[in-house]
């Protein structure tokens, strides 16, 4: 009877195997299904995230050239040999996702699991890899892509099948999106939005799921992590940043082409079931209060869109904290 490894294959799903089983004993169909399930969730996160960072690029303080490409490094999986066999790859690098509507997706060249052998002049497969489940080489690859886009206005990607694609970026708000292989949390660290695959909102309609992505992006766009580092992570300070992120949600959704009311629907859908869990703490208002704060923003957003065709939060959003608090007086 063939063995099913499943969770151990994917980085972050579970602890890596002490010793990988013989491939003949592994159910590769089940492994492919497990990987596909992870990639489906990652695709949804990247699609929604891209739509928001692209739609709000005009208003973000930090804007970068981006193509919407997410790679995978099989050496970072819990069982790399099994993953390679399941996906039919000889190397480690392949396409994970191309965000819907992004330059990568519009090129038609970045099919899921298409094997990558060069990013401009470098083959990332030749870079030293760490232990199983190590993410640093994959981060290096994405950092290299970003550097090529910034320095050369594009990047050429070569594939193991002999194909090649030259991709030209567009401007987007600076933020990456990462799917954790386990967990129910959604967090932002200033540079990334990280969501666990077990986060319940993955089952919500897209525009409602977009609410949690917008909330975490709001933390990044408003530099909340830096502000809390300067002013201490006291309960009341965290609460103020959470309230501000809630209030910015509908602005971000509106500029991405979603109905701003979807932010309210997210809070109502999530809060009624989970208000005592992830979001409910003394650092957060109750879900009904949060929905009211969100709803109060929508008339202004609707008015701005009617008059100007956009909801410029960089000008019209009323901050709930002083973003300069804690800075040295002599700092520009």
PDB file of C-alpha atoms in Angstrom, residues 43-303:
ATOM      1  CA  UNK A  43      -3.414  32.011  -5.901  1.00  0.00           C
ATOM      2  CA  UNK A  44      -6.420  33.542  -4.190  1.00  0.00           C
ATOM      3  CA  UNK A  45      -4.222  35.505  -1.809  1.00  0.00           C
ATOM      4  CA  UNK A  46      -1.956  36.758  -4.605  1.00  0.00           C
ATOM      5  CA  UNK A  47      -4.903  37.679  -6.869  1.00  0.00           C
ATOM      6  CA  UNK A  48      -6.611  39.762  -4.196  1.00  0.00           C
ATOM      7  CA  UNK A  49      -3.385  41.244  -2.896  1.00  0.00           C
ATOM      8  CA  UNK A  50      -2.290  42.304  -6.384  1.00  0.00           C
ATOM      9  CA  UNK A  51      -5.623  43.941  -7.096  1.00  0.00           C
ATOM     10  CA  UNK A  52      -5.339  46.055  -3.941  1.00  0.00           C
ATOM     11  CA  UNK A  53      -1.690  47.088  -4.238  1.00  0.00           C
ATOM     12  CA  UNK A  54      -2.148  47.919  -7.915  1.00  0.00           C
ATOM     13  CA  UNK A  55      -5.386  49.835  -7.389  1.00  0.00           C
ATOM     14  CA  UNK A  56      -3.883  51.940  -4.606  1.00  0.00           C
ATOM     15  CA  UNK A  57      -0.445  52.560  -6.120  1.00  0.00           C
ATOM     16  CA  UNK A  58      -1.287  56.204  -6.746  1.00  0.00           C
ATOM     17  CA  UNK A  59      -1.679  56.829  -3.019  1.00  0.00           C
ATOM     18  CA  UNK A  60       1.003  54.697  -1.342  1.00  0.00           C
ATOM     19  CA  UNK A  61       4.126  56.269   0.095  1.00  0.00           C
ATOM     20  CA  UNK A  62       6.261  53.308  -0.992  1.00  0.00           C
ATOM     21  CA  UNK A  63       5.744  52.213  -4.602  1.00  0.00           C
ATOM     22  CA  UNK A  64       7.823  49.596  -6.433  1.00  0.00           C
ATOM     23  CA  UNK A  65       7.930  48.117  -9.946  1.00  0.00           C
ATOM     24  CA  UNK A  66       6.187  44.735  -9.799  1.00  0.00           C
ATOM     25  CA  UNK A  67       5.096  41.895 -12.102  1.00  0.00           C
ATOM     26  CA  UNK A  68       2.904  39.785  -9.797  1.00  0.00           C
ATOM     27  CA  UNK A  69       5.069  36.648  -9.975  1.00  0.00           C
ATOM     28  CA  UNK A  70       5.389  34.228  -7.074  1.00  0.00           C
ATOM     29  CA  UNK A  71       7.975  31.420  -7.329  1.00  0.00           C
ATOM     30  CA  UNK A  72       8.350  28.220  -5.362  1.00  0.00           C
ATOM     31  CA  UNK A  73      11.580  26.569  -4.241  1.00  0.00           C
ATOM     32  CA  UNK A  74      11.147  22.838  -3.805  1.00  0.00           C
ATOM     33  CA  UNK A  75      14.266  22.663  -1.671  1.00  0.00           C
ATOM     34  CA  UNK A  76      12.311  24.538   0.993  1.00  0.00           C
ATOM     35  CA  UNK A  77       9.595  21.871   1.158  1.00  0.00           C
ATOM     36  CA  UNK A  78       9.505  19.319   3.949  1.00  0.00           C
ATOM     37  CA  UNK A  79      10.197  16.480   1.488  1.00  0.00           C
ATOM     38  CA  UNK A  80      11.858  17.961  -1.646  1.00  0.00           C
ATOM     39  CA  UNK A  81      12.373  14.644  -3.465  1.00  0.00           C
ATOM     40  CA  UNK A  82       8.701  13.777  -3.117  1.00  0.00           C
ATOM     41  CA  UNK A  83       7.648  17.231  -4.297  1.00  0.00           C
ATOM     42  CA  UNK A  84       9.908  17.002  -7.362  1.00  0.00           C
ATOM     43  CA  UNK A  85       8.539  13.588  -8.244  1.00  0.00           C
ATOM     44  CA  UNK A  86       4.938  14.689  -7.735  1.00  0.00           C
ATOM     45  CA  UNK A  87       5.350  17.751  -9.967  1.00  0.00           C
ATOM     46  CA  UNK A  88       7.651  16.116 -12.525  1.00  0.00           C
ATOM     47  CA  UNK A  89      10.456  18.636 -12.005  1.00  0.00           C
ATOM     48  CA  UNK A  90      14.205  18.086 -12.164  1.00  0.00           C
ATOM     49  CA  UNK A  91      15.251  21.319 -10.458  1.00  0.00           C
ATOM     50  CA  UNK A  92      13.933  23.252  -7.508  1.00  0.00           C
ATOM     51  CA  UNK A  93      12.498  26.492  -8.890  1.00  0.00           C
ATOM     52  CA  UNK A  94       9.142  26.765 -10.614  1.00  0.00           C
ATOM     53  CA  UNK A  95       6.187  29.097 -10.915  1.00  0.00           C
ATOM     54  CA  UNK A  96       3.903  29.134  -7.878  1.00  0.00           C
ATOM     55  CA  UNK A  97       1.408  31.811  -8.966  1.00  0.00           C
ATOM     56  CA  UNK A  98       0.996  34.671 -11.400  1.00  0.00           C
ATOM     57  CA  UNK A  99      -1.477  37.123  -9.893  1.00  0.00           C
ATOM     58  CA  UNK A 100      -4.587  37.714 -11.977  1.00  0.00           C
ATOM     59  CA  UNK A 101      -4.245  40.858 -14.089  1.00  0.00           C
ATOM     60  CA  UNK A 102      -0.520  41.241 -13.396  1.00  0.00           C
ATOM     61  CA  UNK A 103       2.152  41.513 -16.132  1.00  0.00           C
ATOM     62  CA  UNK A 104       3.228  37.940 -15.369  1.00  0.00           C
ATOM     63  CA  UNK A 105      -0.299  36.586 -15.813  1.00  0.00           C
ATOM     64  CA  UNK A 106      -1.078  38.701 -18.876  1.00  0.00           C
ATOM     65  CA  UNK A 107       2.037  37.372 -20.625  1.00  0.00           C
ATOM     66  CA  UNK A 108       0.542  33.874 -20.632  1.00  0.00           C
ATOM     67  CA  UNK A 109       4.001  32.425 -19.908  1.00  0.00           C
ATOM     68  CA  UNK A 110       3.792  31.638 -16.207  1.00  0.00           C
ATOM     69  CA  UNK A 111       1.721  28.495 -15.920  1.00  0.00           C
ATOM     70  CA  UNK A 112       1.659  26.943 -12.473  1.00  0.00           C
ATOM     71  CA  UNK A 113       4.654  24.632 -11.841  1.00  0.00           C
ATOM     72  CA  UNK A 114       6.480  25.648 -15.031  1.00  0.00           C
ATOM     73  CA  UNK A 115      10.127  25.021 -14.216  1.00  0.00           C
ATOM     74  CA  UNK A 116      12.436  28.055 -14.046  1.00  0.00           C
ATOM     75  CA  UNK A 117      16.158  27.850 -14.873  1.00  0.00           C
ATOM     76  CA  UNK A 118      17.192  31.503 -15.074  1.00  0.00           C
ATOM     77  CA  UNK A 119      16.206  34.867 -13.652  1.00  0.00           C
ATOM     78  CA  UNK A 120      18.008  37.259 -15.987  1.00  0.00           C
ATOM     79  CA  UNK A 121      21.616  35.947 -15.943  1.00  0.00           C
ATOM     80  CA  UNK A 122      21.365  33.796 -12.827  1.00  0.00           C
ATOM     81  CA  UNK A 123      20.074  30.265 -12.280  1.00  0.00           C
ATOM     82  CA  UNK A 124      18.610  30.260  -8.759  1.00  0.00           C
ATOM     83  CA  UNK A 125      18.872  26.467  -8.662  1.00  0.00           C
ATOM     84  CA  UNK A 126      22.648  26.911  -8.406  1.00  0.00           C
ATOM     85  CA  UNK A 127      22.464  29.038  -5.275  1.00  0.00           C
ATOM     86  CA  UNK A 128      23.220  27.147  -2.041  1.00  0.00           C
ATOM     87  CA  UNK A 129      20.105  25.822  -0.349  1.00  0.00           C
ATOM     88  CA  UNK A 130      19.606  25.524   3.380  1.00  0.00           C
ATOM     89  CA  UNK A 131      17.954  22.737   5.314  1.00  0.00           C
ATOM     90  CA  UNK A 132      14.522  21.474   4.372  1.00  0.00           C
ATOM     91  CA  UNK A 133      11.781  24.011   5.090  1.00  0.00           C
ATOM     92  CA  UNK A 134      14.308  26.871   4.792  1.00  0.00           C
ATOM     93  CA  UNK A 135      12.826  29.944   3.079  1.00  0.00           C
ATOM     94  CA  UNK A 136      15.902  32.110   2.617  1.00  0.00           C
ATOM     95  CA  UNK A 137      16.833  31.028  -0.915  1.00  0.00           C
ATOM     96  CA  UNK A 138      13.304  31.714  -2.141  1.00  0.00           C
ATOM     97  CA  UNK A 139      13.450  35.172  -0.540  1.00  0.00           C
ATOM     98  CA  UNK A 140      16.769  35.735  -2.324  1.00  0.00           C
ATOM     99  CA  UNK A 141      15.122  34.886  -5.649  1.00  0.00           C
ATOM    100  CA  UNK A 142      12.274  37.345  -5.080  1.00  0.00           C
ATOM    101  CA  UNK A 143      14.727  40.008  -3.907  1.00  0.00           C
ATOM    102  CA  UNK A 144      16.721  39.428  -7.115  1.00  0.00           C
ATOM    103  CA  UNK A 145      13.598  39.833  -9.254  1.00  0.00           C
ATOM    104  CA  UNK A 146      12.772  43.100  -7.485  1.00  0.00           C
ATOM    105  CA  UNK A 147      16.316  44.373  -8.025  1.00  0.00           C
ATOM    106  CA  UNK A 148      16.236  43.562 -11.743  1.00  0.00           C
ATOM    107  CA  UNK A 149      12.880  45.295 -12.147  1.00  0.00           C
ATOM    108  CA  UNK A 150      14.148  48.403 -10.364  1.00  0.00           C
ATOM    109  CA  UNK A 151      17.548  48.532 -12.078  1.00  0.00           C
ATOM    110  CA  UNK A 152      16.711  47.368 -15.593  1.00  0.00           C
ATOM    111  CA  UNK A 153      12.999  48.050 -16.005  1.00  0.00           C
ATOM    112  CA  UNK A 154      12.174  44.388 -16.569  1.00  0.00           C
ATOM    113  CA  UNK A 155      13.411  40.837 -16.228  1.00  0.00           C
ATOM    114  CA  UNK A 156      13.932  37.893 -18.576  1.00  0.00           C
ATOM    115  CA  UNK A 157      12.886  34.523 -17.190  1.00  0.00           C
ATOM    116  CA  UNK A 158      14.017  31.301 -18.857  1.00  0.00           C
ATOM    117  CA  UNK A 159      12.251  27.979 -18.444  1.00  0.00           C
ATOM    118  CA  UNK A 160      13.462  24.386 -18.453  1.00  0.00           C
ATOM    119  CA  UNK A 161      11.356  23.659 -21.546  1.00  0.00           C
ATOM    120  CA  UNK A 162      13.431  26.145 -23.566  1.00  0.00           C
ATOM    121  CA  UNK A 163      10.939  28.984 -23.406  1.00  0.00           C
ATOM    122  CA  UNK A 164      11.730  32.540 -22.379  1.00  0.00           C
ATOM    123  CA  UNK A 165       9.698  35.559 -21.283  1.00  0.00           C
ATOM    124  CA  UNK A 166      10.657  39.206 -20.916  1.00  0.00           C
ATOM    125  CA  UNK A 167       8.346  40.935 -18.432  1.00  0.00           C
ATOM    126  CA  UNK A 168       7.979  44.689 -17.950  1.00  0.00           C
ATOM    127  CA  UNK A 169       6.685  45.836 -14.541  1.00  0.00           C
ATOM    128  CA  UNK A 170       4.012  48.280 -13.480  1.00  0.00           C
ATOM    129  CA  UNK A 171       3.878  50.354 -10.303  1.00  0.00           C
ATOM    130  CA  UNK A 172       2.335  48.805  -7.199  1.00  0.00           C
ATOM    131  CA  UNK A 173       2.321  49.513  -3.489  1.00  0.00           C
ATOM    132  CA  UNK A 174       5.275  47.828  -1.793  1.00  0.00           C
ATOM    133  CA  UNK A 175       4.121  44.651  -0.069  1.00  0.00           C
ATOM    134  CA  UNK A 176       4.570  40.919  -0.489  1.00  0.00           C
ATOM    135  CA  UNK A 177       2.000  38.243   0.294  1.00  0.00           C
ATOM    136  CA  UNK A 178       2.861  34.900   1.850  1.00  0.00           C
ATOM    137  CA  UNK A 179       0.696  31.903   2.623  1.00  0.00           C
ATOM    138  CA  UNK A 180       1.652  29.939   5.723  1.00  0.00           C
ATOM    139  CA  UNK A 181       1.277  26.189   5.453  1.00  0.00           C
ATOM    140  CA  UNK A 182      -0.546  26.034   8.759  1.00  0.00           C
ATOM    141  CA  UNK A 183      -2.207  28.335  11.239  1.00  0.00           C
ATOM    142  CA  UNK A 184      -5.264  30.595  11.376  1.00  0.00           C
ATOM    143  CA  UNK A 185      -3.532  33.947  11.763  1.00  0.00           C
ATOM    144  CA  UNK A 186      -3.298  36.996   9.532  1.00  0.00           C
ATOM    145  CA  UNK A 187      -0.434  39.380  10.263  1.00  0.00           C
ATOM    146  CA  UNK A 188       1.480  42.270   8.709  1.00  0.00           C
ATOM    147  CA  UNK A 189       5.094  43.139   9.479  1.00  0.00           C
ATOM    148  CA  UNK A 190       5.550  46.309   7.457  1.00  0.00           C
ATOM    149  CA  UNK A 191       6.831  44.535   4.351  1.00  0.00           C
ATOM    150  CA  UNK A 192       4.579  41.482   4.076  1.00  0.00           C
ATOM    151  CA  UNK A 193       1.068  40.250   4.634  1.00  0.00           C
ATOM    152  CA  UNK A 194       1.157  36.675   5.932  1.00  0.00           C
ATOM    153  CA  UNK A 195      -2.004  34.558   6.207  1.00  0.00           C
ATOM    154  CA  UNK A 196      -2.343  30.962   7.399  1.00  0.00           C
ATOM    155  CA  UNK A 197      -4.021  28.494   5.064  1.00  0.00           C
ATOM    156  CA  UNK A 198      -6.529  27.621   7.819  1.00  0.00           C
ATOM    157  CA  UNK A 199      -7.749  31.218   8.099  1.00  0.00           C
ATOM    158  CA  UNK A 200     -11.542  30.888   7.751  1.00  0.00           C
ATOM    159  CA  UNK A 201     -11.883  33.827   5.331  1.00  0.00           C
ATOM    160  CA  UNK A 202     -10.472  31.677   2.522  1.00  0.00           C
ATOM    161  CA  UNK A 203     -13.972  30.193   2.318  1.00  0.00           C
ATOM    162  CA  UNK A 204     -15.642  33.611   1.955  1.00  0.00           C
ATOM    163  CA  UNK A 205     -16.592  35.263  -1.359  1.00  0.00           C
ATOM    164  CA  UNK A 206     -13.642  37.067  -2.908  1.00  0.00           C
ATOM    165  CA  UNK A 207     -14.761  40.601  -2.051  1.00  0.00           C
ATOM    166  CA  UNK A 208     -15.290  39.583   1.588  1.00  0.00           C
ATOM    167  CA  UNK A 209     -11.967  37.733   1.778  1.00  0.00           C
ATOM    168  CA  UNK A 210     -10.415  40.906   0.368  1.00  0.00           C
ATOM    169  CA  UNK A 211     -11.396  42.621   3.608  1.00  0.00           C
ATOM    170  CA  UNK A 212      -8.828  40.776   5.699  1.00  0.00           C
ATOM    171  CA  UNK A 213      -6.131  41.386   3.071  1.00  0.00           C
ATOM    172  CA  UNK A 214      -7.020  45.098   3.040  1.00  0.00           C
ATOM    173  CA  UNK A 215      -6.903  45.258   6.843  1.00  0.00           C
ATOM    174  CA  UNK A 216      -3.388  43.818   6.966  1.00  0.00           C
ATOM    175  CA  UNK A 217      -2.234  45.973   4.061  1.00  0.00           C
ATOM    176  CA  UNK A 218      -3.538  49.022   5.893  1.00  0.00           C
ATOM    177  CA  UNK A 219      -1.095  48.278   8.709  1.00  0.00           C
ATOM    178  CA  UNK A 220       1.750  48.254   6.188  1.00  0.00           C
ATOM    179  CA  UNK A 221       0.620  51.328   4.273  1.00  0.00           C
ATOM    180  CA  UNK A 222       0.205  53.345   7.476  1.00  0.00           C
ATOM    181  CA  UNK A 223       3.573  52.184   8.902  1.00  0.00           C
ATOM    182  CA  UNK A 224       1.965  50.843  12.048  1.00  0.00           C
ATOM    183  CA  UNK A 225       4.787  48.442  12.871  1.00  0.00           C
ATOM    184  CA  UNK A 226       7.339  51.267  12.841  1.00  0.00           C
ATOM    185  CA  UNK A 227       5.010  53.521  14.843  1.00  0.00           C
ATOM    186  CA  UNK A 228       4.523  50.860  17.521  1.00  0.00           C
ATOM    187  CA  UNK A 229       8.265  50.228  17.673  1.00  0.00           C
ATOM    188  CA  UNK A 230       8.775  53.914  18.436  1.00  0.00           C
ATOM    189  CA  UNK A 231       5.852  54.359  20.822  1.00  0.00           C
ATOM    190  CA  UNK A 232       5.746  50.937  22.526  1.00  0.00           C
ATOM    191  CA  UNK A 233       3.192  48.207  21.975  1.00  0.00           C
ATOM    192  CA  UNK A 234       0.950  49.192  24.832  1.00  0.00           C
ATOM    193  CA  UNK A 235      -2.586  47.895  24.672  1.00  0.00           C
ATOM    194  CA  UNK A 236      -4.082  51.283  23.869  1.00  0.00           C
ATOM    195  CA  UNK A 237      -1.513  51.941  21.134  1.00  0.00           C
ATOM    196  CA  UNK A 238      -2.199  48.630  19.432  1.00  0.00           C
ATOM    197  CA  UNK A 239      -5.931  49.281  19.724  1.00  0.00           C
ATOM    198  CA  UNK A 240      -5.540  52.647  18.000  1.00  0.00           C
ATOM    199  CA  UNK A 241      -3.599  51.129  15.094  1.00  0.00           C
ATOM    200  CA  UNK A 242      -6.160  48.335  14.735  1.00  0.00           C
ATOM    201  CA  UNK A 243      -8.994  50.848  14.631  1.00  0.00           C
ATOM    202  CA  UNK A 244      -7.153  52.898  12.025  1.00  0.00           C
ATOM    203  CA  UNK A 245      -6.498  49.811   9.880  1.00  0.00           C
ATOM    204  CA  UNK A 246     -10.201  48.910  10.065  1.00  0.00           C
ATOM    205  CA  UNK A 247     -11.181  52.387   8.910  1.00  0.00           C
ATOM    206  CA  UNK A 248      -8.781  52.307   5.934  1.00  0.00           C
ATOM    207  CA  UNK A 249     -10.113  48.931   4.724  1.00  0.00           C
ATOM    208  CA  UNK A 250     -13.028  50.294   2.650  1.00  0.00           C
ATOM    209  CA  UNK A 251     -10.791  52.928   1.018  1.00  0.00           C
ATOM    210  CA  UNK A 252      -8.378  50.261  -0.187  1.00  0.00           C
ATOM    211  CA  UNK A 253     -11.196  48.025  -1.396  1.00  0.00           C
ATOM    212  CA  UNK A 254     -12.894  50.836  -3.294  1.00  0.00           C
ATOM    213  CA  UNK A 255      -9.725  51.753  -5.183  1.00  0.00           C
ATOM    214  CA  UNK A 256      -9.247  48.087  -6.063  1.00  0.00           C
ATOM    215  CA  UNK A 257     -12.691  47.934  -7.658  1.00  0.00           C
ATOM    216  CA  UNK A 258     -14.462  46.147  -4.808  1.00  0.00           C
ATOM    217  CA  UNK A 259     -17.523  47.547  -3.086  1.00  0.00           C
ATOM    218  CA  UNK A 260     -16.313  49.373   0.043  1.00  0.00           C
ATOM    219  CA  UNK A 261     -19.218  47.809   1.954  1.00  0.00           C
ATOM    220  CA  UNK A 262     -17.405  44.467   1.597  1.00  0.00           C
ATOM    221  CA  UNK A 263     -15.259  45.591   4.541  1.00  0.00           C
ATOM    222  CA  UNK A 264     -18.392  45.679   6.700  1.00  0.00           C
ATOM    223  CA  UNK A 265     -19.473  42.268   5.424  1.00  0.00           C
ATOM    224  CA  UNK A 266     -16.075  40.841   6.314  1.00  0.00           C
ATOM    225  CA  UNK A 267     -16.281  42.184   9.854  1.00  0.00           C
ATOM    226  CA  UNK A 268     -19.840  40.920  10.301  1.00  0.00           C
ATOM    227  CA  UNK A 269     -19.113  37.501   8.782  1.00  0.00           C
ATOM    228  CA  UNK A 270     -15.915  37.047  10.735  1.00  0.00           C
ATOM    229  CA  UNK A 271     -16.954  38.712  13.956  1.00  0.00           C
ATOM    230  CA  UNK A 272     -20.153  36.787  14.616  1.00  0.00           C
ATOM    231  CA  UNK A 273     -18.194  33.530  14.723  1.00  0.00           C
ATOM    232  CA  UNK A 274     -14.718  34.543  15.814  1.00  0.00           C
ATOM    233  CA  UNK A 275     -15.034  37.686  17.939  1.00  0.00           C
ATOM    234  CA  UNK A 276     -13.725  35.729  20.922  1.00  0.00           C
ATOM    235  CA  UNK A 277     -10.740  34.428  18.967  1.00  0.00           C
ATOM    236  CA  UNK A 278      -8.205  36.006  16.644  1.00  0.00           C
ATOM    237  CA  UNK A 279      -9.562  39.548  16.448  1.00  0.00           C
ATOM    238  CA  UNK A 280     -11.226  39.853  19.845  1.00  0.00           C
ATOM    239  CA  UNK A 281      -8.857  41.026  22.532  1.00  0.00           C
ATOM    240  CA  UNK A 282      -8.425  44.116  24.627  1.00  0.00           C
ATOM    241  CA  UNK A 283      -6.280  45.415  21.781  1.00  0.00           C
ATOM    242  CA  UNK A 284      -9.375  45.372  19.527  1.00  0.00           C
ATOM    243  CA  UNK A 285     -12.851  46.848  19.620  1.00  0.00           C
ATOM    244  CA  UNK A 286     -15.821  44.484  19.452  1.00  0.00           C
ATOM    245  CA  UNK A 287     -16.757  43.365  15.945  1.00  0.00           C
ATOM    246  CA  UNK A 288     -19.977  45.418  15.939  1.00  0.00           C
ATOM    247  CA  UNK A 289     -18.096  48.557  16.975  1.00  0.00           C
ATOM    248  CA  UNK A 290     -15.517  47.860  14.299  1.00  0.00           C
ATOM    249  CA  UNK A 291     -18.223  47.528  11.685  1.00  0.00           C
ATOM    250  CA  UNK A 292     -19.622  50.904  12.751  1.00  0.00           C
ATOM    251  CA  UNK A 293     -16.230  52.582  12.424  1.00  0.00           C
ATOM    252  CA  UNK A 294     -15.880  51.116   8.924  1.00  0.00           C
ATOM    253  CA  UNK A 295     -19.390  52.177   7.915  1.00  0.00           C
ATOM    254  CA  UNK A 296     -18.682  55.763   8.968  1.00  0.00           C
ATOM    255  CA  UNK A 297     -15.993  56.028   6.271  1.00  0.00           C
ATOM    256  CA  UNK A 298     -18.165  54.947   3.367  1.00  0.00           C
ATOM    257  CA  UNK A 299     -20.153  58.161   2.700  1.00  0.00           C
ATOM    258  CA  UNK A 300     -16.908  60.102   2.210  1.00  0.00           C
ATOM    259  CA  UNK A 301     -15.490  57.356  -0.004  1.00  0.00           C
ATOM    260  CA  UNK A 302     -18.639  57.311  -2.140  1.00  0.00           C
ATOM    261  CA  UNK A 303     -18.640  61.089  -2.427  1.00  0.00           C
TER     262      UNK A 303
END
